[in-house]
Amino acid sequence: MKNNIKIFFGVMILCLLLIIFIFDFTEAANKESNLEEFILSYNENCSYKYSGAVLVARGDKVLLNKAFGYANYENNILNNTNTIFPIASITKSFTAIVIMHLQERDLLSVDDYINKYIEGNNWGDKVTIHHLLSHTSGLPKDGLFLGQKNVSLENNIEYINKYSLRFNPGTKYSYSNSGYQILAAIIEKVSGESYNNYLKKYIFAPLKMSNSKGGTDSSYEKKQAIGYQILTGEPYKLSIYNFSCITGSGNIYSNLQDLFNYDRSISNYNILSKDSIDKIFFPHWGDWDNGYGYGWNIAKKYNNVRYSHSGNIGGGGYNSLMIRYPETDYVLIFLTNNADLTALNVVSESMEAIIFDKEYVLPQKAKNVKVANSILKKYAGNYKIVENVIIKIDYRDGKLSTVADDGKEYELIPLNNTQFYYENREYIKCEFQIDEQKNEIILKITNATRKFQGVKIIK
């Protein structure tokens, strides 16, 4: 009898585990399908194309790994999932990793004052490594910039040393590239190796990040995407400046697989202890809803803790974004060779909605839909969204238009008699609903994942 009970419960547990496995497998497959459907629909139907590569994963399971657009538009060389991009300020997260790595080797402490390592300034006895890591040092944003000319780290530090602090360290937050350039100099001072060599030896090599390196000039890496300004017309090639001036703050090149390896190493504590990782991902400024750790922004979205960092090579045609959700073990990596942020912002925001089963706009285009002028005229007017926020819908020459939050006027392109999208902004949908009982016209707007609703003001 006892054996039969044991067998019964054993079978029940196996069935339960099988059900959980099937559910997780089905859920992952649905998200994988939705992610791919969205990005394909976005690039097919939206005027602002996504040019670059994107990876979405949960744990070790990759849900999406695709590339779009061209690495070289002049020579018709496509982006692929191995294409290399400058990751810009995501570099700061690596600098923070190295500092903690050196602390674990007892070569420094985040509580050390800067004058222990850097001389020639009048604030080194007030600013600590912790202040630099958390952007609370009071130092101005940027260091020495000479365009295409090389800037040695030594000359950069001499330039930064002449700065005065903008506020007392630890009292405010102010994003500072120059602070992370000082961190690079400290790394070189205590390790006896260059910043780039230390990365290669202790970070990139152990994590099998074979396509990653610290840049030192304005040359292009093999397999690197060229940067462009890509709007709705022909892509315009942009020049890249010398990366020597952003050592420590933005000079790393990488690709999707390498950054995924990086994410896995963080989650599995392969490169640092749990204690060090916890310090990196703690809001040393602000709080869990809106804070900054060491090289990472900290926030909450969809009731989940969200770690992220974006990157931009100013004027060079590159934008990047890496997002980590530790509680659900999701990571989203976006690398682009487009100076315009429209596509990156919409795609990243929508994919976050997809993985958490939230609503999002699946872009589509209208095909010669004609709406009667009498209906369009009825929709025209002012709609009160919230107190002191009014959206005006204008009717002119058989068309509706409105001014968006960017200050530009957009025609509303009809999908049918009630639904429209913003011209060249196919991810912004609006719908008019007529409530006959209340004699009201309701305007509903969905911008990627954000929703707004207002009622027409009847004079």
XYZ file of C-alpha atoms in Angstrom:
459
model
C 0.000 0.000 0.000
C 2.747 2.427 0.970
C 4.619 1.615 -2.233
C 1.486 2.316 -4.288
C 1.092 5.717 -2.585
C 4.738 6.539 -3.274
C 4.328 5.544 -6.918
C 1.121 7.615 -7.183
C 2.758 10.749 -5.772
C 5.859 10.144 -7.877
C 3.740 10.003 -11.034
C 1.845 13.132 -9.963
C 5.097 15.050 -9.447
C 6.407 13.921 -12.831
C 3.148 15.001 -14.488
C 3.316 18.373 -12.743
C 6.907 18.879 -13.846
C 5.940 17.909 -17.392
C 3.062 20.410 -17.374
C 5.388 23.168 -16.116
C 7.949 22.276 -18.791
C 5.322 22.321 -21.549
C 3.946 25.647 -20.268
C 7.405 27.262 -20.121
C 8.279 25.882 -23.564
C 5.011 27.160 -25.057
C 5.394 30.565 -23.391
C 8.957 30.923 -24.713
C 7.846 29.864 -28.200
C 5.027 32.437 -28.173
C 7.352 35.221 -27.089
C 9.919 34.171 -29.682
C 7.218 34.295 -32.368
C 5.861 37.653 -31.181
C 9.297 39.249 -31.040
C 10.111 38.173 -34.580
C 6.691 39.150 -35.885
C 7.059 42.613 -34.370
C 10.528 43.442 -35.691
C 9.683 42.164 -39.171
C 6.418 44.131 -39.188
C 8.190 47.216 -37.850
C 10.884 47.238 -40.536
C 8.432 46.400 -43.303
C 5.833 49.006 -42.399
C 7.583 51.832 -40.554
C 9.258 54.782 -42.212
C 12.104 54.895 -39.667
C 13.889 51.561 -40.164
C 15.870 49.662 -37.545
C 19.445 49.330 -38.809
C 21.578 47.122 -36.622
C 21.330 43.927 -34.587
C 19.157 42.806 -31.693
C 19.265 39.898 -29.239
C 16.638 38.960 -26.655
C 17.155 36.054 -24.277
C 15.818 34.571 -21.087
C 18.551 32.846 -19.177
C 20.537 30.774 -21.663
C 17.592 30.577 -24.069
C 17.909 33.011 -26.985
C 14.472 34.154 -28.146
C 15.590 36.524 -30.905
C 18.943 37.032 -32.603
C 18.644 39.014 -35.825
C 20.211 41.813 -37.819
C 18.671 44.378 -40.146
C 19.799 47.028 -42.590
C 23.309 47.451 -43.909
C 26.699 47.655 -42.247
C 27.822 49.504 -45.368
C 25.063 51.075 -47.460
C 27.422 52.238 -50.212
C 28.711 48.703 -50.853
C 25.486 46.834 -49.971
C 27.093 44.910 -47.097
C 24.354 43.685 -44.781
C 24.449 43.808 -41.010
C 24.531 40.337 -39.471
C 24.468 38.969 -35.948
C 28.297 38.971 -35.823
C 28.666 42.582 -36.970
C 30.747 44.731 -34.620
C 29.483 48.073 -33.289
C 30.901 50.682 -30.934
C 28.891 50.252 -27.726
C 29.715 53.767 -26.468
C 28.689 54.336 -22.826
C 27.862 50.696 -22.144
C 31.662 50.735 -21.755
C 31.091 52.262 -18.314
C 29.688 48.973 -17.040
C 32.954 47.266 -18.020
C 34.993 49.956 -16.275
C 32.951 49.332 -13.133
C 33.564 45.568 -13.457
C 37.324 46.173 -13.722
C 37.357 48.463 -10.665
C 35.571 45.800 -8.613
C 37.934 43.172 -10.013
C 40.887 45.236 -8.784
C 39.206 45.666 -5.406
C 38.836 41.880 -5.123
C 42.577 41.661 -5.842
C 43.164 44.126 -2.940
C 44.783 46.646 -5.301
C 42.333 49.432 -4.460
C 39.128 50.244 -2.606
C 36.092 52.115 -3.898
C 36.387 54.233 -0.748
C 39.870 55.451 -1.721
C 40.255 59.152 -2.466
C 41.427 60.073 -5.929
C 44.585 61.858 -4.727
C 45.951 58.433 -3.776
C 46.316 57.749 -7.512
C 45.862 61.002 -9.444
C 47.843 64.177 -8.718
C 47.615 67.691 -10.107
C 44.117 68.730 -9.026
C 42.623 70.484 -6.005
C 39.704 68.107 -5.414
C 41.411 64.691 -5.147
C 41.036 64.678 -1.359
C 37.252 65.126 -1.678
C 36.351 62.714 -4.506
C 36.422 58.949 -4.036
C 36.352 56.114 -6.573
C 32.790 55.484 -5.370
C 31.827 59.042 -6.376
C 33.260 58.527 -9.861
C 31.483 55.191 -10.351
C 28.111 56.596 -9.263
C 28.371 59.963 -11.098
C 28.247 61.873 -7.825
C 31.743 63.404 -8.010
C 30.731 66.891 -9.123
C 33.043 66.733 -12.160
C 31.816 68.201 -15.486
C 30.529 65.859 -18.162
C 33.351 65.541 -20.707
C 37.111 65.457 -20.888
C 39.423 66.567 -23.703
C 38.052 66.189 -27.220
C 40.168 66.799 -30.339
C 38.022 65.244 -33.066
C 40.171 63.031 -35.272
C 43.343 63.683 -33.234
C 44.688 61.272 -30.648
C 44.198 62.171 -26.988
C 46.468 60.256 -24.633
C 44.939 59.299 -21.307
C 47.692 61.285 -19.596
C 46.802 64.463 -21.511
C 43.120 63.866 -20.876
C 43.699 63.635 -17.123
C 45.819 66.799 -17.171
C 42.904 68.546 -18.871
C 40.313 67.193 -16.397
C 42.548 68.120 -13.439
C 41.974 71.789 -14.272
C 38.234 71.468 -13.666
C 36.480 72.794 -10.598
C 33.797 70.695 -8.981
C 30.223 71.712 -9.764
C 28.947 70.562 -6.353
C 30.184 68.835 -3.222
C 30.871 65.154 -3.918
C 28.066 62.833 -2.903
C 25.399 65.525 -2.702
C 24.065 65.349 -6.281
C 24.021 63.179 -9.390
C 25.508 64.481 -12.641
C 26.492 62.157 -15.480
C 30.227 62.446 -16.103
C 32.300 60.860 -18.854
C 35.357 62.586 -17.419
C 34.883 60.702 -14.147
C 35.065 57.368 -15.959
C 38.156 58.524 -17.843
C 39.795 59.116 -14.469
C 38.757 55.594 -13.483
C 40.576 54.288 -16.569
C 43.715 56.143 -15.440
C 43.401 54.649 -11.948
C 43.075 51.175 -13.472
C 46.302 51.723 -15.385
C 48.051 53.139 -12.305
C 47.294 50.243 -9.954
C 47.506 47.391 -12.473
C 50.574 48.498 -14.414
C 48.735 47.671 -17.646
C 46.844 49.768 -20.141
C 43.080 49.962 -19.702
C 42.516 48.147 -22.996
C 45.006 45.380 -22.187
C 43.473 44.827 -18.769
C 40.065 44.417 -20.379
C 41.450 41.945 -22.898
C 43.369 39.881 -20.330
C 40.937 39.755 -17.414
C 37.511 40.298 -18.980
C 37.295 39.617 -22.712
C 39.520 36.516 -22.846
C 37.974 34.663 -19.865
C 34.440 35.415 -21.107
C 35.241 34.368 -24.690
C 34.456 37.871 -25.959
C 36.729 37.412 -28.970
C 35.078 40.180 -31.014
C 35.468 42.854 -28.328
C 38.257 45.361 -27.781
C 38.999 48.814 -26.486
C 39.322 51.310 -29.330
C 42.284 53.670 -29.535
C 41.673 55.680 -32.720
C 39.135 56.481 -35.451
C 39.773 53.451 -37.647
C 37.126 50.822 -38.387
C 37.365 47.282 -37.056
C 36.973 44.309 -39.372
C 33.287 43.394 -39.610
C 32.344 46.778 -38.121
C 29.205 48.607 -39.223
C 29.694 52.133 -40.552
C 27.654 54.834 -38.824
C 24.894 56.721 -40.640
C 22.117 59.209 -40.165
C 19.094 57.183 -41.287
C 15.762 58.967 -41.387
C 13.152 58.385 -44.100
C 15.385 59.125 -47.089
C 18.784 57.883 -48.190
C 21.247 57.027 -45.377
C 23.915 59.687 -44.856
C 27.371 58.418 -43.852
C 28.865 60.045 -40.752
C 32.488 60.286 -39.693
C 33.697 58.713 -36.481
C 35.942 60.559 -34.048
C 39.069 59.284 -32.326
C 38.142 56.856 -29.543
C 41.283 57.627 -27.522
C 39.445 60.580 -25.931
C 36.759 58.338 -24.390
C 38.943 55.622 -22.868
C 37.022 54.147 -19.949
C 33.821 56.005 -20.711
C 32.881 54.831 -24.206
C 35.681 53.253 -26.276
C 34.663 49.550 -26.472
C 33.658 47.717 -29.661
C 31.585 44.541 -29.357
C 28.810 42.445 -30.895
C 25.661 40.611 -29.797
C 27.197 37.275 -28.829
C 29.987 38.850 -26.807
C 27.564 41.037 -24.876
C 25.334 38.023 -24.266
C 28.377 36.190 -22.853
C 28.947 39.249 -20.685
C 25.381 39.142 -19.387
C 25.633 35.429 -18.581
C 28.908 35.948 -16.719
C 27.290 38.623 -14.562
C 24.291 36.419 -13.738
C 26.472 33.377 -13.001
C 29.150 35.324 -11.046
C 31.847 34.051 -13.388
C 33.956 37.179 -13.321
C 33.169 38.699 -9.910
C 31.845 37.522 -6.564
C 28.173 37.944 -5.667
C 29.117 40.642 -3.174
C 30.856 42.704 -5.872
C 27.999 42.205 -8.360
C 25.481 43.249 -5.712
C 27.418 46.465 -5.123
C 27.462 47.215 -8.858
C 23.697 46.756 -9.128
C 22.738 48.769 -6.065
C 21.302 52.304 -6.301
C 24.163 54.318 -4.846
C 22.293 57.374 -6.024
C 18.511 57.624 -6.071
C 16.476 54.523 -5.300
C 15.220 51.304 -6.903
C 12.607 53.225 -8.901
C 15.109 55.671 -10.355
C 18.743 55.332 -9.425
C 22.295 54.678 -10.583
C 24.645 51.943 -9.418
C 28.168 51.451 -10.716
C 27.929 51.773 -14.505
C 24.212 50.899 -14.653
C 20.927 52.789 -14.480
C 18.455 51.245 -12.056
C 14.682 51.484 -12.336
C 11.498 49.453 -12.177
C 9.290 48.621 -15.132
C 6.281 46.327 -15.256
C 6.904 45.726 -11.528
C 10.341 44.271 -12.299
C 13.766 45.634 -11.380
C 15.388 46.926 -14.562
C 19.127 47.508 -15.074
C 20.114 49.320 -18.248
C 22.644 51.482 -19.983
C 22.503 53.216 -23.328
C 25.342 54.427 -25.501
C 25.775 57.104 -28.127
C 28.760 58.056 -30.244
C 27.949 61.730 -30.648
C 27.535 62.505 -34.324
C 29.170 59.225 -35.311
C 26.060 57.282 -36.213
C 25.929 54.734 -33.399
C 23.422 54.085 -30.610
C 23.251 51.104 -28.281
C 21.163 49.840 -25.393
C 21.498 46.910 -22.997
C 18.670 46.014 -20.603
C 18.751 43.359 -17.879
C 15.818 42.107 -15.797
C 17.447 40.069 -12.999
C 14.230 38.745 -11.439
C 13.073 37.100 -14.677
C 16.565 36.695 -16.176
C 15.732 38.541 -19.396
C 18.363 40.449 -21.336
C 17.772 42.686 -24.358
C 20.721 43.956 -26.422
C 20.360 46.559 -29.169
C 23.262 47.701 -31.364
C 22.608 50.175 -34.179
C 24.538 52.107 -36.822
C 22.001 54.924 -36.958
C 22.390 58.313 -35.282
C 18.604 58.708 -35.103
C 17.024 57.167 -32.010
C 13.479 56.740 -33.313
C 13.720 53.076 -34.333
C 15.815 52.029 -31.327
C 13.422 53.637 -28.855
C 10.290 52.147 -30.406
C 11.728 48.672 -30.959
C 13.252 48.376 -27.476
C 10.130 49.711 -25.744
C 7.854 47.364 -27.711
C 10.043 44.305 -27.112
C 10.019 44.976 -23.383
C 6.221 44.995 -23.578
C 6.248 41.709 -25.493
C 8.355 39.788 -22.982
C 6.061 40.905 -20.150
C 2.843 40.240 -22.090
C 1.858 43.911 -22.224
C 0.058 45.704 -25.048
C 2.020 47.166 -27.960
C 1.351 48.473 -31.454
C 2.036 46.108 -34.347
C 2.744 48.560 -37.202
C 0.712 48.295 -40.392
C 0.117 50.506 -43.388
C -3.184 51.721 -44.810
C -3.985 50.953 -48.438
C -5.914 53.701 -50.197
C -8.518 54.080 -47.454
C -10.909 56.991 -48.032
C -12.896 58.436 -45.141
C -15.835 60.737 -45.791
C -15.199 64.424 -45.130
C -18.291 64.564 -42.921
C -16.726 61.997 -40.589
C -13.342 63.725 -40.573
C -14.929 67.091 -39.757
C -16.762 65.488 -36.848
C -13.425 64.298 -35.383
C -11.753 67.718 -35.665
C -11.462 69.716 -32.455
C -9.705 69.929 -29.106
C -9.408 66.873 -26.855
C -8.633 67.182 -23.163
C -6.185 64.426 -22.205
C -5.459 65.518 -18.640
C -5.581 68.851 -16.870
C -3.705 71.479 -18.937
C -2.957 68.948 -21.725
C -4.966 69.486 -24.905
C -4.509 67.677 -28.221
C -5.843 69.585 -31.213
C -7.059 67.675 -34.274
C -7.263 69.902 -37.367
C -9.262 69.334 -40.545
C -7.968 70.830 -43.808
C -8.631 69.850 -47.420
C -10.080 66.438 -46.629
C -7.344 65.468 -44.151
C -6.811 65.359 -40.399
C -3.583 66.451 -38.760
C -2.192 67.083 -35.294
C 0.928 68.399 -33.590
C 2.852 65.720 -31.677
C 4.953 66.163 -28.547
C 8.032 66.774 -30.715
C 6.422 70.000 -31.940
C 5.932 68.760 -35.498
C 2.645 68.519 -37.362
C 1.649 65.082 -38.642
C -1.109 64.046 -41.003
C -3.356 61.298 -39.635
C -3.420 58.468 -42.181
C -6.661 56.423 -42.071
C -6.695 52.674 -41.539
C -10.496 52.718 -41.554
C -13.289 55.112 -40.534
C -12.196 55.243 -36.878
C -8.517 54.282 -36.750
C -5.550 56.337 -37.968
C -1.767 56.431 -37.626
C 0.620 59.378 -37.609
C 2.322 60.053 -40.956
C 5.795 58.427 -40.921
C 5.112 57.336 -37.331
C 3.306 54.076 -37.997
C 3.783 52.949 -34.404
C 1.525 55.786 -33.190
C -2.125 54.822 -33.604
C -5.184 56.861 -32.741
C -8.817 55.827 -32.593
C -11.977 57.912 -32.423
C -14.970 56.498 -30.550
C -18.402 58.122 -30.561
C -20.514 57.687 -27.438
C -24.043 58.499 -28.637
C -25.579 58.314 -25.150
C -23.172 60.855 -23.664
C -22.847 62.785 -26.932
C -19.059 62.497 -26.642
C -16.198 61.760 -28.997
C -13.330 59.955 -27.314
C -9.781 60.022 -28.704
C -7.482 57.118 -27.812
C -3.792 57.303 -28.739
C -1.271 54.471 -28.428
C 2.379 55.435 -28.927
C 4.247 52.091 -29.161
C 3.191 50.965 -25.662
C 2.050 54.216 -24.022
C -1.648 55.071 -23.968
C -3.469 58.391 -23.775
C -7.169 59.130 -23.824
C -9.191 62.313 -23.993
C -12.690 63.626 -24.673
C -13.520 66.229 -27.287
C -14.298 69.610 -25.758
C -17.759 70.710 -26.871
C -18.108 74.471 -26.916
